[in-house]
XYZ file of C-alpha atoms in Angstrom:
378
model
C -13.267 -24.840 -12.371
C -16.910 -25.492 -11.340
C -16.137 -24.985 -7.720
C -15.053 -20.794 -8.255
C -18.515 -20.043 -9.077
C -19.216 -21.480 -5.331
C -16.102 -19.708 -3.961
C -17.528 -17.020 -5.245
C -20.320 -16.963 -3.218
C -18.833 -17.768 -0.260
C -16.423 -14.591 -0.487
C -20.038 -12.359 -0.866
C -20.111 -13.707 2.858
C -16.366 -12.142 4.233
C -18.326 -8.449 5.737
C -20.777 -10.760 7.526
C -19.240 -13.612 8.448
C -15.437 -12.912 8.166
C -12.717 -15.015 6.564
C -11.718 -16.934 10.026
C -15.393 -18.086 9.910
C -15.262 -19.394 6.493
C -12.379 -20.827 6.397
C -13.359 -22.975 9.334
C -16.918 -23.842 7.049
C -14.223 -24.530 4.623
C -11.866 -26.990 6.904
C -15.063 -29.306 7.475
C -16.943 -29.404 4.098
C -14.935 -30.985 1.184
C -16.201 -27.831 -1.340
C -17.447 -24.587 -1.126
C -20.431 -26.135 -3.207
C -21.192 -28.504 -0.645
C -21.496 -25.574 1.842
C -23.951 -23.998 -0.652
C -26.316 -27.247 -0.677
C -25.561 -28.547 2.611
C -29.238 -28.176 4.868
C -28.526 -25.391 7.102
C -28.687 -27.690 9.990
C -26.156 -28.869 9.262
C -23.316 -26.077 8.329
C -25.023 -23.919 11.505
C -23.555 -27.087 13.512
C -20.491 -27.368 11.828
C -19.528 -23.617 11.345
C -20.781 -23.011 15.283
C -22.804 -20.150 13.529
C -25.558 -17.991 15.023
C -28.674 -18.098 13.901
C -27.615 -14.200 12.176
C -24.681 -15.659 10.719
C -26.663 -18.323 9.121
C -29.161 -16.129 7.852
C -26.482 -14.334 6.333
C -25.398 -17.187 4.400
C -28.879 -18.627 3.196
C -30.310 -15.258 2.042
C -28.366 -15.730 -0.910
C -27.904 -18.985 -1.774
C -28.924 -18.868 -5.278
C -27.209 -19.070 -8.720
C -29.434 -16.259 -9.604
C -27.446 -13.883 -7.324
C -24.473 -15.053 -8.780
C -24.668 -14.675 -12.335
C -26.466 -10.992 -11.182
C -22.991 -10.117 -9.282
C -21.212 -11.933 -12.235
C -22.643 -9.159 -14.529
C -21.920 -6.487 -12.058
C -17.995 -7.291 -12.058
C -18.467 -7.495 -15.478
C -19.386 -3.668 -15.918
C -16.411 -3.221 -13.272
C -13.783 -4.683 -15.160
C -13.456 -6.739 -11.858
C -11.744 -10.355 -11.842
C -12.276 -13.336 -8.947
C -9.942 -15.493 -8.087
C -10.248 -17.635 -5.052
C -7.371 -19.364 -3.331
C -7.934 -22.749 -4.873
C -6.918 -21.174 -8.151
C -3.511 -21.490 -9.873
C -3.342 -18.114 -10.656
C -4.111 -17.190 -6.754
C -0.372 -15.521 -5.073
C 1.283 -17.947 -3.783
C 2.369 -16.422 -0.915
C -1.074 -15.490 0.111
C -2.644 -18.777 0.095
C 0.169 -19.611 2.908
C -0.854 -17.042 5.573
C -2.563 -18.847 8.660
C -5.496 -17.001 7.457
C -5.682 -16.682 3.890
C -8.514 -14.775 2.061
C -11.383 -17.295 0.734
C -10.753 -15.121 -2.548
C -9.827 -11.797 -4.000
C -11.371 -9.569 -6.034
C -9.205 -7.109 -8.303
C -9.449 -4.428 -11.256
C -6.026 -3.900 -13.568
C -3.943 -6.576 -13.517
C -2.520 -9.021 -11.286
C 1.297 -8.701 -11.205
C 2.758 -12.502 -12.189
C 3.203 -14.626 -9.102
C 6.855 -14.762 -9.355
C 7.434 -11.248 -9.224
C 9.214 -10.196 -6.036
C 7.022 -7.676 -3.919
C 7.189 -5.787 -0.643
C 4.879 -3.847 1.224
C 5.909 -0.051 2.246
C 3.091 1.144 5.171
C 3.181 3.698 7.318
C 0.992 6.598 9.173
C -1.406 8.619 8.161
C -0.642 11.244 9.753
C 3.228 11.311 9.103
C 5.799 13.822 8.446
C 7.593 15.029 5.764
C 10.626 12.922 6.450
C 8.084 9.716 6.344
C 6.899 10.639 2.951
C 9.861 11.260 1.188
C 11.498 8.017 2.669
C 8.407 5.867 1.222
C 8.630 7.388 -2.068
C 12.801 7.102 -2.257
C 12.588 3.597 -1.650
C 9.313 2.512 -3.723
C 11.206 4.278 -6.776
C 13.937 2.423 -7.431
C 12.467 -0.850 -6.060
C 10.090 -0.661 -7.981
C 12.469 0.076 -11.228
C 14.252 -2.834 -10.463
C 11.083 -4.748 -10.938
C 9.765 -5.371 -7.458
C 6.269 -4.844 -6.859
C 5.118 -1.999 -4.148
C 2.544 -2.941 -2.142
C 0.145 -0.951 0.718
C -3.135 0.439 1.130
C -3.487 3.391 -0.737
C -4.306 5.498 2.732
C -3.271 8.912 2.930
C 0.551 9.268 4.058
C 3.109 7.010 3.712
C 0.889 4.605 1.458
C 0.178 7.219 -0.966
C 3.742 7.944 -1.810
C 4.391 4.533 -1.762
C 2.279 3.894 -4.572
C 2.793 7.225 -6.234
C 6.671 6.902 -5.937
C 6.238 3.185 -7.836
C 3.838 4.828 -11.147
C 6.227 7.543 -11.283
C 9.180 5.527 -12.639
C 6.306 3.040 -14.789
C 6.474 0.341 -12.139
C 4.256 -2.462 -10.669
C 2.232 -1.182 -7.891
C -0.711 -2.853 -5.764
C -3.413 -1.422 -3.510
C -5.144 -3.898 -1.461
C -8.248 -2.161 0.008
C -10.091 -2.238 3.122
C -13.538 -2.291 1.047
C -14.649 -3.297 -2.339
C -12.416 -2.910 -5.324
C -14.702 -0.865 -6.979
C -15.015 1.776 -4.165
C -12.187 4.348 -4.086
C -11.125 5.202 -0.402
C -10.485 7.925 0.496
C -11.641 9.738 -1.743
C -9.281 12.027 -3.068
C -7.319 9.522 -4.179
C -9.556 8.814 -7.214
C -6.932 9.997 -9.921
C -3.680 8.127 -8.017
C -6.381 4.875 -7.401
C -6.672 4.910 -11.791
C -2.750 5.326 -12.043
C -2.486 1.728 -10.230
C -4.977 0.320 -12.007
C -2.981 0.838 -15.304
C 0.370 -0.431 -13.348
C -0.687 -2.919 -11.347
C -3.960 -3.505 -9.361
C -6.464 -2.475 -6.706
C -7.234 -5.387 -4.768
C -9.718 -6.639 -2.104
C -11.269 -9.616 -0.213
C -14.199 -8.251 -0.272
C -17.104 -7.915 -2.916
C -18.219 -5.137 -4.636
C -20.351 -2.787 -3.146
C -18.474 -3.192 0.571
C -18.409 0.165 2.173
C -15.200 0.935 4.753
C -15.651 -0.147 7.607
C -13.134 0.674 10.667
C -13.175 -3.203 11.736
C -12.191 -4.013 8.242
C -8.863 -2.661 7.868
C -6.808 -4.734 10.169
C -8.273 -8.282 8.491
C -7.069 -6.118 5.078
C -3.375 -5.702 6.726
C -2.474 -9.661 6.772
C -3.101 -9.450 3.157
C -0.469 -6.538 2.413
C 1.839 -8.474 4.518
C 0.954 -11.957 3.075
C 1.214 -10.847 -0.652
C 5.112 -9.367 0.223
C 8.343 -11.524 1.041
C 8.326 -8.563 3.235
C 7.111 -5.256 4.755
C 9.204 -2.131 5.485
C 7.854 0.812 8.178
C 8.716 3.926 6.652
C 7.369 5.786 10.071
C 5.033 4.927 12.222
C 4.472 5.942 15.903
C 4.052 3.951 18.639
C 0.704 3.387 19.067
C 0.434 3.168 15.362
C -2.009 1.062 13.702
C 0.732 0.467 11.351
C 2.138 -1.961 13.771
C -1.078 -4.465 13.556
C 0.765 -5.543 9.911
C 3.880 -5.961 11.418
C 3.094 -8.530 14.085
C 1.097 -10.131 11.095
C 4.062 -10.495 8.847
C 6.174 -11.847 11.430
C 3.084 -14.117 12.318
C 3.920 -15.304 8.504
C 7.353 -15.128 8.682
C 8.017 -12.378 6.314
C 10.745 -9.732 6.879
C 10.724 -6.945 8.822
C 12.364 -3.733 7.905
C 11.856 -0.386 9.151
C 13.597 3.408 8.744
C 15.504 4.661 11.470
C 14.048 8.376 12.171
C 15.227 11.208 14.283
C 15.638 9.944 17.767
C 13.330 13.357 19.214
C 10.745 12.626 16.737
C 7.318 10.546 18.146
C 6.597 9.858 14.688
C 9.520 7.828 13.983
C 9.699 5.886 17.908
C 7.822 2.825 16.509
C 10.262 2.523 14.103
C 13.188 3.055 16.197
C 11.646 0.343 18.337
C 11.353 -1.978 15.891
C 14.654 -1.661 14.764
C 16.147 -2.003 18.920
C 13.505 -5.407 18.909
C 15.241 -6.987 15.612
C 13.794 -5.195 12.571
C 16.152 -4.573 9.469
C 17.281 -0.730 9.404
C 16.829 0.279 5.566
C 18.706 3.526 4.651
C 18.998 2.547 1.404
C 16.928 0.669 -1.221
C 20.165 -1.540 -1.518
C 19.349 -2.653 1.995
C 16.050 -3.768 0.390
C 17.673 -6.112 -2.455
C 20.125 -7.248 -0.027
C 17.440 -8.592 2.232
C 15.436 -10.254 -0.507
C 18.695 -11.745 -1.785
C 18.741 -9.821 -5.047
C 21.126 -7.619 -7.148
C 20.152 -4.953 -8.598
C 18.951 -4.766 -12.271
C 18.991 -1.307 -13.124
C 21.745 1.186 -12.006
C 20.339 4.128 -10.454
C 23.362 5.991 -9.683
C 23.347 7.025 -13.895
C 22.753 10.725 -14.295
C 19.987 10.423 -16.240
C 18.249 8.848 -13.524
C 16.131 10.528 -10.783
C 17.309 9.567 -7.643
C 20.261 7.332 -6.344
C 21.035 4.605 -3.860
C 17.875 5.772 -2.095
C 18.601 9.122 -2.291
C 17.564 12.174 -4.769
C 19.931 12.847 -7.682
C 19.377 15.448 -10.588
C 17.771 14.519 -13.854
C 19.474 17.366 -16.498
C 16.394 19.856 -16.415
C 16.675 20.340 -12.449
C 20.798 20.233 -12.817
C 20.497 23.424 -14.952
C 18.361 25.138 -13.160
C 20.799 25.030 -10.103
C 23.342 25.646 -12.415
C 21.744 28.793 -13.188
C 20.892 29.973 -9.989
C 22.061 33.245 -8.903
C 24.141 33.841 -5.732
C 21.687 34.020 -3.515
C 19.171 31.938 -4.579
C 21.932 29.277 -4.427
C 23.321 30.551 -0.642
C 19.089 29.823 -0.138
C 19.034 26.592 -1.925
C 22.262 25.137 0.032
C 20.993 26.276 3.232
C 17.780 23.763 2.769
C 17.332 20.144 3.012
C 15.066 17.388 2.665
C 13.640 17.821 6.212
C 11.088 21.067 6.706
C 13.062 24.329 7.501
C 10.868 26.936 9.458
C 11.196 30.459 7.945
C 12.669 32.317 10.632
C 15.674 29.457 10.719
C 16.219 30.533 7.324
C 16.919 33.897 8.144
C 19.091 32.950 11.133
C 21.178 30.707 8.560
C 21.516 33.193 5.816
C 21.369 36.526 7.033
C 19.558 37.232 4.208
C 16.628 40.307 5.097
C 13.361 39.081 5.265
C 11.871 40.767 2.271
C 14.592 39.482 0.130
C 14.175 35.827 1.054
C 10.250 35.846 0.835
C 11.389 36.616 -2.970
C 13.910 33.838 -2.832
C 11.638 31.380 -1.791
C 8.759 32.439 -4.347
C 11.341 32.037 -7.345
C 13.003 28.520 -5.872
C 9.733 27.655 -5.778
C 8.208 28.207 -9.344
C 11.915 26.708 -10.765
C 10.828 23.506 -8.899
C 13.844 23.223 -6.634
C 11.689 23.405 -3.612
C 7.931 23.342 -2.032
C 6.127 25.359 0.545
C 4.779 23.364 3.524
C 2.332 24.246 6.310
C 3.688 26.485 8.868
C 5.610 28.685 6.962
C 8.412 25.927 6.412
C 9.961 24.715 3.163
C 12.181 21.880 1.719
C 14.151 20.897 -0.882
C 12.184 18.310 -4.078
C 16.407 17.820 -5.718
């Protein structure tokens, strides 16, 4: 297709000139390759540009440039496809605003494959995380693909909870494909890219940019048949991709949260304005009209109807637990327990139970959290 090398080119042009600007350039020339030869006069007229804007889009209007950024994907194990291709989503090329063309590395889960986003804070709590990574488990064993932004928080776990189990998993980024943001999320970032994808509208090279990441949320949304909230605040930025889903009539599902907690009142107010309330990743399937394929309630299995069951290794260690470790262990749940609640709950002397803790801990059973506060993992 001679016209992708073109569409190519015009996607260098989304940190400049933004994808609502191009696609209007689009909307009034026949081809992206008559954009590229059209006299400047001209597409400054018709794309209402400024005189920046259409310096921005001659500087580079060379083949030259394009076989040099062709070579430089190349070396990236980075693939193009723009939206007039058949192998562009579907779903994407439907959003009110679609993306001239995205760039990805790994592959490109098959367009029929069911997916749905799971966002949330950054900043989140415990309860957040473990309710993005019990739902993107066995969703994603039952074949659906997770979707989000690899941020820190609820994103992470998304993603993380999907590789865990071997699934399908994609990150759609808020900067080239080939740049790793944030950071520390180098080793999860190569995880997706051997189940599933990184994926961006814009080209290599693209630093992140604050202004960037809300144009990257109506492509999370638009990839999904829908989006769940696993926690998000209310003044969370979270909720920029949920008035863009419903702007694209996808679903809407959020997790109810404790009624006390600020974290979880953007949530609870989606759910009070109409949102689905998912307590289960039944909930999920149900929504998306689908049964599910693998049965997660088998013991051999990590986790069930949403919730954490024991695999055999973890069932023999509680098995083996002595009295009080287990009086410990019972007295602990999912949600952060502050030290000195322990000690109220189990009468136990503090000496003894900062041993308790230290062995539940290496066995695996639980984790130390800031703040002198612990949970349960199983």
């Amino acid at each position: 297709m001679r016209d992708e090398i073109y569409m190519l080119w015009l996607s260098t042009l989304v940190p400049q000139l933004g994808s609502r600007k191009l696609n209007l350039l689009l909307s009034r020339f026949d081809t992206a390759r008559e954009i590229f030869t059209a006299h400047p006069t001209h597409v400054k007229t018709l794309g209402n540009l400024t005189d920046n804007a259409l310096n921005n889009l001659t500087k580079n209007r060379n083949l030259d440039f394009i076989e040099i950024l062709l070579k430089e994907m190349e070396s990236k194990e980075m693939a193009f496809l723009s939206r007039n291709h058949d192998r562009f989503p579907t779903l994407l090329g439907s959003i009110p605003d679609p993306p001239v063309g995205i760039f990805y590395i790994g592959e490109l889960p098959a367009d029929a494959t069911n997916k749905i986003a799971i966002i949330g804070s950054r900043k989140c709590s415990d309860y957040g995380l473990q309710a993005a990574r019990l739902l993107a488990m066995p969703l994603a064993e039952n074949g659906i693909v997770i979707v989000s932004g690899l941020a820190r928080g609820v994103d992470s776990m998304a993603h993380k909870g999907a590789v865990d189990v071997g699934g399908k998993t994609i990150a759609v980024l808020g900067c080239g494909a080939d740049i790793c943001y944030p950071a520390e999320n180098r080793q999860l970032r190569d995880k997706i890219v051997e189940n599933g994808c990184v994926l961006s509208e814009y080209p290599p090279g693209t630093k992140p940019i604050a202004a960037f990441f809300p144009a990257r949320n109506r492509i999370i949304s638009g990839l999904c048949r829908g989006i769940i909230v696993a926690e998000a605040s209310k003044k969370s930025g979270t909720l920029i991709t949920v008035d863009q889903a419903a702007e694209q009539g996808r679903d809407v599902l959020a997790v109810p949260g404790n009624i006390n907690s600020p974290l979880s009142a953007g949530t609870n107010h989606l759910i009070r304005e109409g949102a689905i309330p998912v307590t289960d990743y039944t909930d999920v399937l149900f929504t998306l009209g689908l049964s599910a394929k693998v049965d997660t309630s088998e013991p051999d299995n990590q986790y069930a109807h949403g919730g954490i069951t024991l695999n055999k290794i973890q069932e023999e260690a509680i098995n083996s637990l002595a009295p009080e470790e287990k009086l410990l262990y019972d007295s602990l749940t999912f949600d952060p327990v502050s030290f000195d609640s322990m000690v109220m709950s189990t009468n136990l002397p503090s000496m003894n139970l900062h041993f308790l803790l230290t062995t539940l801990e290496l066995k695996g059973l639980i984790k130390k959290l800031p703040g002198a506060r612990y949970a349960r993992t199983t």
